[in-house]
PDB file of C-alpha atoms and ligand atoms in Angstrom:
ATOM      1  CA  UNK A   1     -29.547 -30.745 -13.672  1.00 43.00           C
ATOM      2  CA  UNK A   2     -29.410 -27.263 -15.627  1.00 47.00           C
ATOM      3  CA  UNK A   3     -26.611 -25.726 -16.843  1.00 47.00           C
ATOM      4  CA  UNK A   4     -25.065 -22.970 -14.710  1.00 47.00           C
ATOM      5  CA  UNK A   5     -26.278 -19.708 -15.581  1.00 49.00           C
ATOM      6  CA  UNK A   6     -23.877 -17.653 -18.139  1.00 50.00           C
ATOM      7  CA  UNK A   7     -22.533 -14.256 -16.309  1.00 52.00           C
ATOM      8  CA  UNK A   8     -23.247 -11.697 -18.401  1.00 59.00           C
ATOM      9  CA  UNK A   9     -21.189  -9.117 -16.947  1.00 65.00           C
ATOM     10  CA  UNK A  10     -18.151  -7.825 -18.396  1.00 72.00           C
ATOM     11  CA  UNK A  11     -14.896  -7.993 -16.631  1.00 75.00           C
ATOM     12  CA  UNK A  12     -14.033  -4.353 -15.618  1.00 87.00           C
ATOM     13  CA  UNK A  13     -11.441  -2.484 -17.643  1.00 94.00           C
ATOM     14  CA  UNK A  14      -8.024  -2.496 -15.155  1.00 97.00           C
ATOM     15  CA  UNK A  15      -7.190   1.074 -14.034  1.00 98.00           C
ATOM     16  CA  UNK A  16      -3.871   1.635 -13.114  1.00 97.00           C
ATOM     17  CA  UNK A  17      -3.543   4.811 -11.319  1.00 98.00           C
ATOM     18  CA  UNK A  18      -0.186   6.628 -10.074  1.00 98.00           C
ATOM     19  CA  UNK A  19      -0.693   8.326  -6.838  1.00 98.00           C
ATOM     20  CA  UNK A  20       2.081  11.395  -6.357  1.00 98.00           C
ATOM     21  CA  UNK A  21       1.263  12.139  -3.150  1.00 98.00           C
ATOM     22  CA  UNK A  22       3.026  15.225  -2.240  1.00 98.00           C
ATOM     23  CA  UNK A  23       5.222  15.211  -4.931  1.00 98.00           C
ATOM     24  CA  UNK A  24       6.192  16.804  -8.090  1.00 97.00           C
ATOM     25  CA  UNK A  25       6.436  20.815  -9.609  1.00 97.00           C
ATOM     26  CA  UNK A  26       6.119  22.198 -12.793  1.00 96.00           C
ATOM     27  CA  UNK A  27       9.423  20.514 -13.404  1.00 95.00           C
ATOM     28  CA  UNK A  28       8.064  17.345 -13.534  1.00 95.00           C
ATOM     29  CA  UNK A  29       5.880  17.954 -16.320  1.00 94.00           C
ATOM     30  CA  UNK A  30       8.241  16.429 -18.687  1.00 93.00           C
ATOM     31  CA  UNK A  31       8.497  13.151 -17.211  1.00 92.00           C
ATOM     32  CA  UNK A  32       4.682  12.895 -17.280  1.00 91.00           C
ATOM     33  CA  UNK A  33       4.572  13.621 -21.095  1.00 92.00           C
ATOM     34  CA  UNK A  34       7.312  10.778 -21.451  1.00 92.00           C
ATOM     35  CA  UNK A  35       4.642   8.863 -19.389  1.00 90.00           C
ATOM     36  CA  UNK A  36       1.931   9.585 -21.764  1.00 91.00           C
ATOM     37  CA  UNK A  37       3.749   8.439 -24.652  1.00 89.00           C
ATOM     38  CA  UNK A  38       5.089   5.413 -23.182  1.00 86.00           C
ATOM     39  CA  UNK A  39       1.672   4.478 -22.405  1.00 87.00           C
ATOM     40  CA  UNK A  40       0.136   5.363 -25.910  1.00 87.00           C
ATOM     41  CA  UNK A  41       3.202   3.329 -27.483  1.00 86.00           C
ATOM     42  CA  UNK A  42       2.379   0.329 -25.044  1.00 85.00           C
ATOM     43  CA  UNK A  43      -1.065  -0.028 -26.721  1.00 89.00           C
ATOM     44  CA  UNK A  44      -2.318  -1.557 -22.741  1.00 92.00           C
ATOM     45  CA  UNK A  45      -5.444  -2.841 -22.369  1.00 94.00           C
ATOM     46  CA  UNK A  46      -5.971  -0.627 -19.012  1.00 96.00           C
ATOM     47  CA  UNK A  47      -7.231   2.841 -18.207  1.00 96.00           C
ATOM     48  CA  UNK A  48      -4.484   5.104 -16.772  1.00 96.00           C
ATOM     49  CA  UNK A  49      -4.497   7.632 -14.222  1.00 97.00           C
ATOM     50  CA  UNK A  50      -2.401  10.470 -12.479  1.00 97.00           C
ATOM     51  CA  UNK A  51      -3.231  11.793  -9.400  1.00 98.00           C
ATOM     52  CA  UNK A  52      -0.927  14.716  -9.043  1.00 98.00           C
ATOM     53  CA  UNK A  53      -1.048  17.213  -5.994  1.00 98.00           C
ATOM     54  CA  UNK A  54      -3.711  19.826  -7.125  1.00 98.00           C
ATOM     55  CA  UNK A  55      -1.337  22.441  -7.765  1.00 98.00           C
ATOM     56  CA  UNK A  56      -0.386  20.614 -10.958  1.00 97.00           C
ATOM     57  CA  UNK A  57      -3.902  19.055 -12.389  1.00 97.00           C
ATOM     58  CA  UNK A  58      -4.570  22.246 -14.789  1.00 96.00           C
ATOM     59  CA  UNK A  59      -0.941  22.295 -15.839  1.00 96.00           C
ATOM     60  CA  UNK A  60      -1.404  18.584 -16.937  1.00 96.00           C
ATOM     61  CA  UNK A  61      -4.636  19.019 -18.809  1.00 92.00           C
ATOM     62  CA  UNK A  62      -3.005  18.146 -21.511  1.00 88.00           C
ATOM     63  CA  UNK A  63      -2.210  14.768 -20.725  1.00 88.00           C
ATOM     64  CA  UNK A  64      -6.074  13.790 -21.408  1.00 86.00           C
ATOM     65  CA  UNK A  65      -5.861  14.319 -25.136  1.00 83.00           C
ATOM     66  CA  UNK A  66      -2.961  11.060 -24.727  1.00 88.00           C
ATOM     67  CA  UNK A  67      -5.490   9.365 -22.768  1.00 90.00           C
ATOM     68  CA  UNK A  68      -3.921   9.583 -19.606  1.00 94.00           C
ATOM     69  CA  UNK A  69      -6.653  10.546 -16.865  1.00 96.00           C
ATOM     70  CA  UNK A  70      -6.265  12.859 -13.846  1.00 97.00           C
ATOM     71  CA  UNK A  71      -7.373  12.646 -10.250  1.00 98.00           C
ATOM     72  CA  UNK A  72      -7.360  14.609  -7.072  1.00 98.00           C
ATOM     73  CA  UNK A  73      -5.806  13.157  -4.279  1.00 98.00           C
ATOM     74  CA  UNK A  74      -8.666  14.183  -1.231  1.00 98.00           C
ATOM     75  CA  UNK A  75     -11.319  16.439  -1.626  1.00 98.00           C
ATOM     76  CA  UNK A  76     -13.781  18.462   1.212  1.00 98.00           C
ATOM     77  CA  UNK A  77     -17.188  17.268   2.070  1.00 98.00           C
ATOM     78  CA  UNK A  78     -18.741  20.597   1.180  1.00 98.00           C
ATOM     79  CA  UNK A  79     -18.417  22.303  -2.432  1.00 95.00           C
ATOM     80  CA  UNK A  80     -17.575  25.528  -1.515  1.00 96.00           C
ATOM     81  CA  UNK A  81     -17.034  27.384   1.768  1.00 98.00           C
ATOM     82  CA  UNK A  82     -15.038  29.154   4.586  1.00 98.00           C
ATOM     83  CA  UNK A  83     -12.691  25.689   4.884  1.00 98.00           C
ATOM     84  CA  UNK A  84      -9.027  27.220   4.588  1.00 98.00           C
ATOM     85  CA  UNK A  85      -6.609  25.670   2.608  1.00 97.00           C
ATOM     86  CA  UNK A  86      -9.033  22.510   1.798  1.00 98.00           C
ATOM     87  CA  UNK A  87     -10.065  21.686  -2.040  1.00 98.00           C
ATOM     88  CA  UNK A  88     -13.729  20.950  -3.506  1.00 98.00           C
ATOM     89  CA  UNK A  89     -14.718  17.753  -5.541  1.00 98.00           C
ATOM     90  CA  UNK A  90     -16.104  20.489  -7.474  1.00 98.00           C
ATOM     91  CA  UNK A  91     -12.825  22.575  -7.887  1.00 98.00           C
ATOM     92  CA  UNK A  92     -10.738  19.355  -8.346  1.00 98.00           C
ATOM     93  CA  UNK A  93     -13.239  18.783 -11.574  1.00 98.00           C
ATOM     94  CA  UNK A  94     -12.710  22.066 -12.998  1.00 97.00           C
ATOM     95  CA  UNK A  95      -8.769  21.818 -12.857  1.00 97.00           C
ATOM     96  CA  UNK A  96      -9.196  18.614 -14.879  1.00 97.00           C
ATOM     97  CA  UNK A  97      -9.601  15.990 -12.467  1.00 98.00           C
ATOM     98  CA  UNK A  98     -12.287  12.798 -13.584  1.00 98.00           C
ATOM     99  CA  UNK A  99     -11.847  11.304 -10.189  1.00 98.00           C
ATOM    100  CA  UNK A 100     -10.175  11.525  -6.517  1.00 98.00           C
ATOM    101  CA  UNK A 101      -8.586   9.195  -4.099  1.00 99.00           C
ATOM    102  CA  UNK A 102     -10.363   9.321  -0.927  1.00 98.00           C
ATOM    103  CA  UNK A 103      -9.472   7.781   2.336  1.00 98.00           C
ATOM    104  CA  UNK A 104      -5.915   6.630   1.731  1.00 98.00           C
ATOM    105  CA  UNK A 105      -4.259   5.802   4.905  1.00 98.00           C
ATOM    106  CA  UNK A 106      -1.867   8.763   5.115  1.00 98.00           C
ATOM    107  CA  UNK A 107      -5.223  10.792   5.188  1.00 98.00           C
ATOM    108  CA  UNK A 108      -6.389   8.708   7.806  1.00 97.00           C
ATOM    109  CA  UNK A 109      -3.235   8.720   9.941  1.00 97.00           C
ATOM    110  CA  UNK A 110      -2.178  12.457   9.273  1.00 97.00           C
ATOM    111  CA  UNK A 111      -5.782  13.963   9.511  1.00 97.00           C
ATOM    112  CA  UNK A 112      -7.543  11.499  11.642  1.00 97.00           C
ATOM    113  CA  UNK A 113      -9.759  10.822   8.939  1.00 98.00           C
ATOM    114  CA  UNK A 114     -13.083   8.711   9.997  1.00 98.00           C
ATOM    115  CA  UNK A 115     -14.955   6.310   8.024  1.00 98.00           C
ATOM    116  CA  UNK A 116     -17.978   8.851   8.489  1.00 98.00           C
ATOM    117  CA  UNK A 117     -15.649  11.491   6.920  1.00 98.00           C
ATOM    118  CA  UNK A 118     -14.621   9.620   4.058  1.00 98.00           C
ATOM    119  CA  UNK A 119     -18.099   8.771   3.184  1.00 98.00           C
ATOM    120  CA  UNK A 120     -19.153  12.362   3.293  1.00 98.00           C
ATOM    121  CA  UNK A 121     -16.463  12.729   0.933  1.00 98.00           C
ATOM    122  CA  UNK A 122     -17.376  10.275  -1.758  1.00 98.00           C
ATOM    123  CA  UNK A 123     -20.871  11.833  -1.736  1.00 98.00           C
ATOM    124  CA  UNK A 124     -19.214  14.892  -2.859  1.00 98.00           C
ATOM    125  CA  UNK A 125     -17.288  13.303  -5.273  1.00 98.00           C
ATOM    126  CA  UNK A 126     -20.067  11.753  -6.823  1.00 98.00           C
ATOM    127  CA  UNK A 127     -22.118  14.812  -6.729  1.00 98.00           C
ATOM    128  CA  UNK A 128     -19.492  16.721  -8.775  1.00 98.00           C
ATOM    129  CA  UNK A 129     -19.511  13.980 -11.440  1.00 98.00           C
ATOM    130  CA  UNK A 130     -16.045  12.783 -10.079  1.00 98.00           C
ATOM    131  CA  UNK A 131     -15.016   8.797  -9.681  1.00 98.00           C
ATOM    132  CA  UNK A 132     -14.367   7.843  -6.269  1.00 98.00           C
ATOM    133  CA  UNK A 133     -11.204   5.540  -5.193  1.00 98.00           C
ATOM    134  CA  UNK A 134     -11.527   4.656  -1.535  1.00 98.00           C
ATOM    135  CA  UNK A 135      -8.972   3.446  -0.200  1.00 98.00           C
ATOM    136  CA  UNK A 136      -8.907   0.749   2.881  1.00 98.00           C
ATOM    137  CA  UNK A 137      -5.938  -1.278   4.678  1.00 98.00           C
ATOM    138  CA  UNK A 138      -4.981  -3.039   7.603  1.00 98.00           C
ATOM    139  CA  UNK A 139      -1.961  -1.739  10.066  1.00 98.00           C
ATOM    140  CA  UNK A 140       0.705  -4.210  10.704  1.00 98.00           C
ATOM    141  CA  UNK A 141      -0.336  -4.923  14.266  1.00 98.00           C
ATOM    142  CA  UNK A 142      -3.712  -5.447  13.016  1.00 98.00           C
ATOM    143  CA  UNK A 143      -2.170  -8.500  10.410  1.00 98.00           C
ATOM    144  CA  UNK A 144      -0.273  -9.869  12.857  1.00 98.00           C
ATOM    145  CA  UNK A 145      -3.698 -10.228  15.186  1.00 98.00           C
ATOM    146  CA  UNK A 146      -5.694 -11.790  12.395  1.00 98.00           C
ATOM    147  CA  UNK A 147      -7.466  -9.098  11.721  1.00 98.00           C
ATOM    148  CA  UNK A 148      -7.117  -7.826   8.436  1.00 98.00           C
ATOM    149  CA  UNK A 149     -10.682  -9.156   6.831  1.00 98.00           C
ATOM    150  CA  UNK A 150     -12.499  -7.490  10.001  1.00 98.00           C
ATOM    151  CA  UNK A 151     -11.022  -4.181   9.304  1.00 98.00           C
ATOM    152  CA  UNK A 152     -10.831  -3.847   5.926  1.00 98.00           C
ATOM    153  CA  UNK A 153     -14.583  -4.637   5.734  1.00 98.00           C
ATOM    154  CA  UNK A 154     -15.489  -2.188   8.303  1.00 98.00           C
ATOM    155  CA  UNK A 155     -13.715   0.223   6.475  1.00 98.00           C
ATOM    156  CA  UNK A 156     -15.579  -0.512   3.283  1.00 98.00           C
ATOM    157  CA  UNK A 157     -19.182  -0.623   4.894  1.00 98.00           C
ATOM    158  CA  UNK A 158     -18.675   2.631   6.887  1.00 98.00           C
ATOM    159  CA  UNK A 159     -16.926   4.839   3.795  1.00 98.00           C
ATOM    160  CA  UNK A 160     -19.532   4.079   1.224  1.00 98.00           C
ATOM    161  CA  UNK A 161     -23.097   4.727   0.942  1.00 97.00           C
ATOM    162  CA  UNK A 162     -25.902   2.753  -0.446  1.00 97.00           C
ATOM    163  CA  UNK A 163     -26.415   2.992  -4.115  1.00 95.00           C
ATOM    164  CA  UNK A 164     -22.417   3.503  -5.467  1.00 98.00           C
ATOM    165  CA  UNK A 165     -21.994   1.952  -9.101  1.00 98.00           C
ATOM    166  CA  UNK A 166     -19.047   0.446 -10.749  1.00 98.00           C
ATOM    167  CA  UNK A 167     -19.029   3.769 -12.729  1.00 97.00           C
ATOM    168  CA  UNK A 168     -18.626   6.196 -10.026  1.00 98.00           C
ATOM    169  CA  UNK A 169     -16.278   4.068  -7.438  1.00 98.00           C
ATOM    170  CA  UNK A 170     -13.395   1.996  -7.540  1.00 98.00           C
ATOM    171  CA  UNK A 171     -11.991   0.199  -4.075  1.00 98.00           C
ATOM    172  CA  UNK A 172      -8.084   0.279  -3.356  1.00 98.00           C
ATOM    173  CA  UNK A 173      -6.856  -2.252  -1.126  1.00 98.00           C
ATOM    174  CA  UNK A 174      -3.723  -0.749   0.343  1.00 98.00           C
ATOM    175  CA  UNK A 175      -2.132  -2.448   3.429  1.00 98.00           C
ATOM    176  CA  UNK A 176      -0.638   0.019   5.579  1.00 98.00           C
ATOM    177  CA  UNK A 177       2.488  -1.771   6.207  1.00 98.00           C
ATOM    178  CA  UNK A 178       3.147  -2.763   2.525  1.00 98.00           C
ATOM    179  CA  UNK A 179       3.045   1.252   1.566  1.00 98.00           C
ATOM    180  CA  UNK A 180       6.203   2.627   0.422  1.00 96.00           C
ATOM    181  CA  UNK A 181       7.911  -0.166   2.545  1.00 97.00           C
ATOM    182  CA  UNK A 182       9.068  -2.399  -0.251  1.00 95.00           C
ATOM    183  CA  UNK A 183       7.076  -5.216   1.229  1.00 95.00           C
ATOM    184  CA  UNK A 184       3.895  -6.620  -0.529  1.00 96.00           C
ATOM    185  CA  UNK A 185       1.678  -9.348   0.752  1.00 97.00           C
ATOM    186  CA  UNK A 186       2.237 -12.556  -0.575  1.00 98.00           C
ATOM    187  CA  UNK A 187      -0.206 -13.474  -3.684  1.00 98.00           C
ATOM    188  CA  UNK A 188      -2.632 -15.900  -1.428  1.00 98.00           C
ATOM    189  CA  UNK A 189      -2.696 -12.570   0.948  1.00 98.00           C
ATOM    190  CA  UNK A 190      -4.104 -10.482  -1.756  1.00 98.00           C
ATOM    191  CA  UNK A 191      -6.249 -12.865  -3.399  1.00 98.00           C
ATOM    192  CA  UNK A 192      -7.452 -13.598   0.210  1.00 98.00           C
ATOM    193  CA  UNK A 193      -8.685  -9.724   0.904  1.00 98.00           C
ATOM    194  CA  UNK A 194      -9.513  -9.232  -2.564  1.00 98.00           C
ATOM    195  CA  UNK A 195     -12.414 -11.976  -2.677  1.00 98.00           C
ATOM    196  CA  UNK A 196     -13.400 -10.972   0.849  1.00 98.00           C
ATOM    197  CA  UNK A 197     -13.833  -7.115  -0.174  1.00 98.00           C
ATOM    198  CA  UNK A 198     -15.590  -8.653  -3.734  1.00 98.00           C
ATOM    199  CA  UNK A 199     -17.965 -10.760  -1.765  1.00 98.00           C
ATOM    200  CA  UNK A 200     -18.884  -7.820   0.645  1.00 98.00           C
ATOM    201  CA  UNK A 201     -19.310  -5.419  -2.617  1.00 98.00           C
ATOM    202  CA  UNK A 202     -21.503  -7.989  -4.344  1.00 98.00           C
ATOM    203  CA  UNK A 203     -23.750  -8.425  -1.154  1.00 98.00           C
ATOM    204  CA  UNK A 204     -24.155  -4.805  -1.127  1.00 98.00           C
ATOM    205  CA  UNK A 205     -24.322  -3.299  -4.321  1.00 98.00           C
ATOM    206  CA  UNK A 206     -25.448  -6.503  -6.715  1.00 98.00           C
ATOM    207  CA  UNK A 207     -24.408  -6.439  -9.934  1.00 97.00           C
ATOM    208  CA  UNK A 208     -22.469  -3.345  -9.595  1.00 98.00           C
ATOM    209  CA  UNK A 209     -20.479  -4.478  -6.962  1.00 98.00           C
ATOM    210  CA  UNK A 210     -19.397  -7.531  -9.032  1.00 97.00           C
ATOM    211  CA  UNK A 211     -18.385  -4.726 -11.774  1.00 97.00           C
ATOM    212  CA  UNK A 212     -16.498  -2.573  -9.201  1.00 98.00           C
ATOM    213  CA  UNK A 213     -12.949  -2.449  -9.337  1.00 98.00           C
ATOM    214  CA  UNK A 214     -10.709  -3.429  -6.700  1.00 98.00           C
ATOM    215  CA  UNK A 215      -7.084  -2.194  -7.135  1.00 98.00           C
ATOM    216  CA  UNK A 216      -4.214  -3.156  -5.497  1.00 98.00           C
ATOM    217  CA  UNK A 217      -1.739  -0.520  -3.912  1.00 98.00           C
ATOM    218  CA  UNK A 218       1.473  -0.811  -1.741  1.00 98.00           C
ATOM    219  CA  UNK A 219       5.105  -1.435  -3.052  1.00 97.00           C
ATOM    220  CA  UNK A 220       3.594  -2.200  -6.710  1.00 98.00           C
ATOM    221  CA  UNK A 221       7.013  -2.372  -8.993  1.00 98.00           C
ATOM    222  CA  UNK A 222       7.692  -3.220 -12.366  1.00 97.00           C
ATOM    223  CA  UNK A 223       9.622  -6.263 -11.140  1.00 97.00           C
ATOM    224  CA  UNK A 224       6.161  -7.447  -9.195  1.00 98.00           C
ATOM    225  CA  UNK A 225       2.943  -6.039 -11.193  1.00 98.00           C
ATOM    226  CA  UNK A 226       2.618  -8.869 -13.905  1.00 97.00           C
ATOM    227  CA  UNK A 227       2.168 -11.171 -10.732  1.00 98.00           C
ATOM    228  CA  UNK A 228      -0.327  -9.075  -8.452  1.00 98.00           C
ATOM    229  CA  UNK A 229      -2.305  -7.711 -11.563  1.00 97.00           C
ATOM    230  CA  UNK A 230      -2.688 -11.861 -12.182  1.00 97.00           C
ATOM    231  CA  UNK A 231      -4.476 -12.433  -8.989  1.00 98.00           C
ATOM    232  CA  UNK A 232      -8.609 -13.177  -9.267  1.00 97.00           C
ATOM    233  CA  UNK A 233     -10.223  -9.716  -8.283  1.00 98.00           C
ATOM    234  CA  UNK A 234      -7.317  -7.230  -8.800  1.00 98.00           C
ATOM    235  CA  UNK A 235      -8.513  -5.042 -11.498  1.00 98.00           C
ATOM    236  CA  UNK A 236      -5.586  -2.509 -11.453  1.00 98.00           C
ATOM    237  CA  UNK A 237      -3.051  -0.769  -9.405  1.00 98.00           C
ATOM    238  CA  UNK A 238      -2.694   2.094  -6.922  1.00 98.00           C
ATOM    239  CA  UNK A 239       0.975   2.834  -7.477  1.00 98.00           C
ATOM    240  CA  UNK A 240       3.098   5.543  -5.045  1.00 98.00           C
ATOM    241  CA  UNK A 241       6.813   5.926  -5.431  1.00 98.00           C
ATOM    242  CA  UNK A 242       6.908   3.908  -8.678  1.00 97.00           C
ATOM    243  CA  UNK A 243       4.523   6.019 -10.564  1.00 97.00           C
ATOM    244  CA  UNK A 244       6.660   9.166 -10.362  1.00 96.00           C
ATOM    245  CA  UNK A 245       9.021   8.085 -13.092  1.00 95.00           C
ATOM    246  CA  UNK A 246       7.986   6.884 -16.718  1.00 94.00           C
ATOM    247  CA  UNK A 247       9.979   4.205 -16.802  1.00 94.00           C
ATOM    248  CA  UNK A 248       8.865   2.453 -13.631  1.00 96.00           C
ATOM    249  CA  UNK A 249       5.037   3.375 -14.303  1.00 96.00           C
ATOM    250  CA  UNK A 250       5.618   2.175 -17.809  1.00 94.00           C
ATOM    251  CA  UNK A 251       6.935  -0.786 -16.331  1.00 95.00           C
ATOM    252  CA  UNK A 252       3.620  -1.403 -14.374  1.00 96.00           C
ATOM    253  CA  UNK A 253       1.057  -0.466 -16.792  1.00 96.00           C
ATOM    254  CA  UNK A 254       3.120  -3.428 -19.069  1.00 94.00           C
ATOM    255  CA  UNK A 255       1.476  -6.182 -16.812  1.00 94.00           C
ATOM    256  CA  UNK A 256      -1.630  -5.370 -18.860  1.00 96.00           C
ATOM    257  CA  UNK A 257      -0.122  -5.696 -22.597  1.00 92.00           C
TER     258      UNK A 257
HETATM  259  P1  LIG B 301       3.816   2.655  -2.764  1.00 97.88           P
HETATM  260  O1  LIG B 301       3.764   2.556  -4.058  1.00 97.88           O
HETATM  261  O2  LIG B 301       4.979   3.954  -2.962  1.00 97.88           O
HETATM  262  O3  LIG B 301       4.267   2.084  -1.714  1.00 97.88           O
HETATM  263  O4  LIG B 301       2.628   3.803  -2.588  1.00 97.88           O
HETATM  264  C1  LIG B 301       1.467   3.094  -2.247  1.00 97.88           C
HETATM  265  C2  LIG B 301       0.168   4.206  -1.868  1.00 97.88           C
HETATM  266  O5  LIG B 301       0.112   4.869  -0.866  1.00 97.88           O
HETATM  267  C3  LIG B 301      -0.384   4.278  -3.754  1.00 97.88           C
HETATM  268  O6  LIG B 301      -1.703   5.280  -3.039  1.00 97.88           O
END
């Protein structure tokens, strides 16, 4: 029998991204400097990113010199125009971002964003040269009714266009019920979803889908980070509350030392 073909694909470099949501003013810049220093000292083998409110992107630009990337939390699908209050991918890039979180469940819930709209935003992000961090996740009701895989796979299908690559797209699995609740799925539940997402990505994008990072998000803390990050097909974390302090975020990044 022929020996199984050895994969030539390199494992993707993990990404730990902090989603600051609607938190932070210029007074937070000191904390973020501490965070960057802690990351540099830790020599962690992962990429680190902070996604602050858009108002803080430019003031945080100096972080990039320390190896901390910056991301936005949403963008409009158009690059400019009459869209009061919105920010475009081009503007985020101009302010220092290299990535943008799209389709977060809080945007899907608060702003009724559909998969189709998220897909248009992903295209806009790629067009501006930004990495799209596209979020999927089930509600508690959907989990309880056994629909988790169906829900996340439909979101994945509907929110990405053909031709996405590992360089321009990251997926974040964030169960809605685990966000800000202190609850996390079991390791087996995380593995089940990440495996299903990986299969769907490979089926659609081939080798690019095999290399695409799939982050876990939802109540990631220093105490549970190592266990969650060790789950197969978990290639990093999208962290909310615990990304606001250097101590907690540093504790999570440590999972990769
Ligand atoms: P928490 O880490 O606060 O649960 O938030 C997760 C999240 O929504 C990150 O995008």
